[in-house]
Amino acid sequence: MQIRILVTGGTFDKEYDELTGKLFFRDTHVEEMLRLGRARLDLSIETAMMIDSLDMDEAGRAAIVACCRGAAEHAIVVTHGTDTMVETARALAAAALPGKTIVLTGAMVPYAFGSSDGLFNLGSALSFVQVLPPGVYVAMNGRYFAWDAVRKNRDTGAFEPLER
Amino acid sequence: MQIRILVTGGTFDKEYDELTGKLFFRDTHVEEMLRLGRARLDLSIETAMMIDSLDMDEAGRAAIVACCRGAAEHAIVVTHGTDTMVETARALAAAALPGKTIVLTGAMVPYAFGSSDGLFNLGSALSFVQVLPPGVYVAMNGRYFAWDAVRKNRDTGAFEPLER
Amino acid sequence: MQIRILVTGGTFDKEYDELTGKLFFRDTHVEEMLRLGRARLDLSIETAMMIDSLDMDEAGRAAIVACCRGAAEHAIVVTHGTDTMVETARALAAAALPGKTIVLTGAMVPYAFGSSDGLFNLGSALSFVQVLPPGVYVAMNGRYFAWDAVRKNRDTGAFEPLER
Amino acid sequence: MQIRILVTGGTFDKEYDELTGKLFFRDTHVEEMLRLGRARLDLSIETAMMIDSLDMDEAGRAAIVACCRGAAEHAIVVTHGTDTMVETARALAAAALPGKTIVLTGAMVPYAFGSSDGLFNLGSALSFVQVLPPGVYVAMNGRYFAWDAVRKNRDTGAFEPLER
């Protein structure tokens, strides 16, 4: 199975700039994480953008949708900031991409920090994308959620089922 | 969904004894890894044994089978050394535990080392176990394999499909 | 030899707040770093403040001077943000604390990040403070500098001798 | 001040071989550690051997003595396994190398492990070597010891003053 990883930035990929003391984006850590995970998957990695998800706007979402629509793969993992991950999931669902399983994931703590959940989440998302039926999902906290059945709890930082 | 994690040791949980310079087992790192992964799953963790999988014998495999048979959960992740993981998967398959999805995983490098694949693999196995149909599987290298369709390549350290 | 470590914050002790995505201060990591370094020194640790050194003002410097003057120990390591470390060193020198060896150190990257220089710098500062004659010094980049012979190069992030 | 680092192996540089599950030596981590420590020292690094200090014999010690005698630098840090570090210090002292400050250091846990004391010890040894008078010393646990006033306590793993 061929899998595409679409990188959009988010906490996942934030780094510490030792000259300014600020967090910033440089290159994605996804390749390094895949090496660490000894991943043996048929993967192609594409960086769509490198932004904080608080800065994600409609144009950004449209670009992500276009990337997913254009991708030859039927399994796509999107790395994304957690704050607006659910909104981007909604935009992808609205785009109605038949036959595609799209899993969004991210991290609460940058991968470059010792205490990051990023590697766990990447292993999780890459696994879910191989076995879930077509649709748009969020994979966080070891779980998966349909795009319309999840919210980020801003108090705990955890993703949880949306009461419907 | 309730998930059981059955700990049996393996490279995953090896530590460095700074007095002897040898690798050894103490407690499992699974709880710590779940915290790091911010896992929000309904989990129970059971340590069946803490051994190197090269030391796994028939009695050990029988104990693992008994634990899986006795578990109330229908989703079980078994952490196991990689060297004989496939043999234990075979023993579990032979035991014919109906309705249970059992996923074995492990690590090539101890979690206590910076460069471990353990967190990636744990995220992967916990994800596969939630969505795969009943059966016995190995989850390594970001992939899953049916118990009778996988071997560990001793030259590369990677798990690969068995040519049948 | 009794050594006091006076903690004032700085990059050393910054952590990542996973709810806000901002860097912040909680408790110092100095005890954990000393455990990691297997330090067997006669140490007392005192937290004077936990601030970014860009926020260090005259009142803060006066507090640091007062702590050093009041300390019973003749060897004092001050952990401090790098941006204004030299100014605080100057204030300590101006205070003329006879018989005391005071070494300021810090980090370019927070200890909580994998890539921190903090542990190296702490090992360095604790060593210099045991053997340098009374006076005020900065220990960074594996070197020590007299308080009036050093500047931080804002372009490289390195401390370097002041041309006089 | 020019400093030579003479690498001889020891726990410092042990790595985990993921194919065999054994610890082994490949290249030294000293360069990487110096980068992490943002060291700005005038250093030359020489690898004399890469062995476990339990395997250090008289020929090995003679080689270390020869390297130190031949070095142009007056400040030398020797990285060495902890088990026989004191014996090598004694051999260096017996060689009577006038005008040279030689500091031996090592680690209780390999640098490649997250929990290593190596970076702390390297920062410490490089600092002591710049300020201690000529002689042979061991730098461990944040302290320095004259070559004939130290022993490794095999029960605690710590270096401690020799009662004389």
Short mmCIF file of C-alpha atoms in Angstrom, two decimals, chain D residues 6 8 56 58 60-71 76-80 84-98 100-105 134-138 147-148:
data_model
loop_
_atom_site.label_atom_id
_atom_site.label_comp_id
_atom_site.label_asym_id
_atom_site.label_seq_id
_atom_site.Cartn_x
_atom_site.Cartn_y
_atom_site.Cartn_z
CA LEU D 6 42.45 11.33 23.91
CA THR D 8 40.12 5.27 24.62
CA MET D 56 42.75 -2.42 29.17
CA GLU D 58 49.70 -2.88 30.11
CA GLY D 60 47.11 -0.29 26.22
CA ARG D 61 48.29 1.82 29.12
CA ALA D 62 51.71 2.17 27.52
CA ALA D 63 50.03 3.42 24.36
CA ILE D 64 48.06 6.00 26.33
CA VAL D 65 51.22 7.15 28.08
CA ALA D 66 52.97 7.43 24.72
CA CYS D 67 50.13 9.51 23.28
CA CYS D 68 50.21 11.87 26.24
CA ARG D 69 53.99 12.14 26.12
CA GLY D 70 53.92 12.85 22.41
CA ALA D 71 51.11 15.40 22.56
CA ILE D 76 44.92 16.56 28.01
CA VAL D 77 41.56 14.97 28.73
CA VAL D 78 41.51 11.16 28.48
CA THR D 79 38.11 9.49 28.08
CA HIS D 80 38.31 6.06 29.68
CA THR D 84 40.23 0.71 35.49
CA MET D 85 40.48 4.48 35.16
CA VAL D 86 42.44 4.75 38.38
CA GLU D 87 45.01 2.20 37.16
CA THR D 88 45.57 4.18 33.98
CA ALA D 89 45.87 7.38 36.01
CA ARG D 90 48.57 5.64 38.03
CA ALA D 91 50.44 4.62 34.89
CA LEU D 92 50.31 8.20 33.63
CA ALA D 93 51.58 9.52 36.94
CA ALA D 94 54.42 6.98 36.96
CA ALA D 95 55.42 8.20 33.51
CA ALA D 96 56.20 11.62 34.97
CA LEU D 97 55.17 13.95 32.16
CA PRO D 98 56.34 17.34 33.37
CA LYS D 100 51.17 18.41 31.66
CA THR D 101 47.74 18.50 33.24
CA ILE D 102 46.00 15.23 32.45
CA VAL D 103 42.38 14.64 33.45
CA LEU D 104 40.71 11.26 33.01
CA THR D 105 36.97 11.07 32.77
CA PRO D 134 50.25 19.95 36.15
CA GLY D 135 49.52 16.47 37.38
CA VAL D 136 47.24 13.52 36.77
CA TYR D 137 43.61 13.66 37.92
CA VAL D 138 40.32 11.82 37.72
CA TRP D 147 45.48 10.13 40.80
CA ASP D 148 46.64 8.65 44.10
#
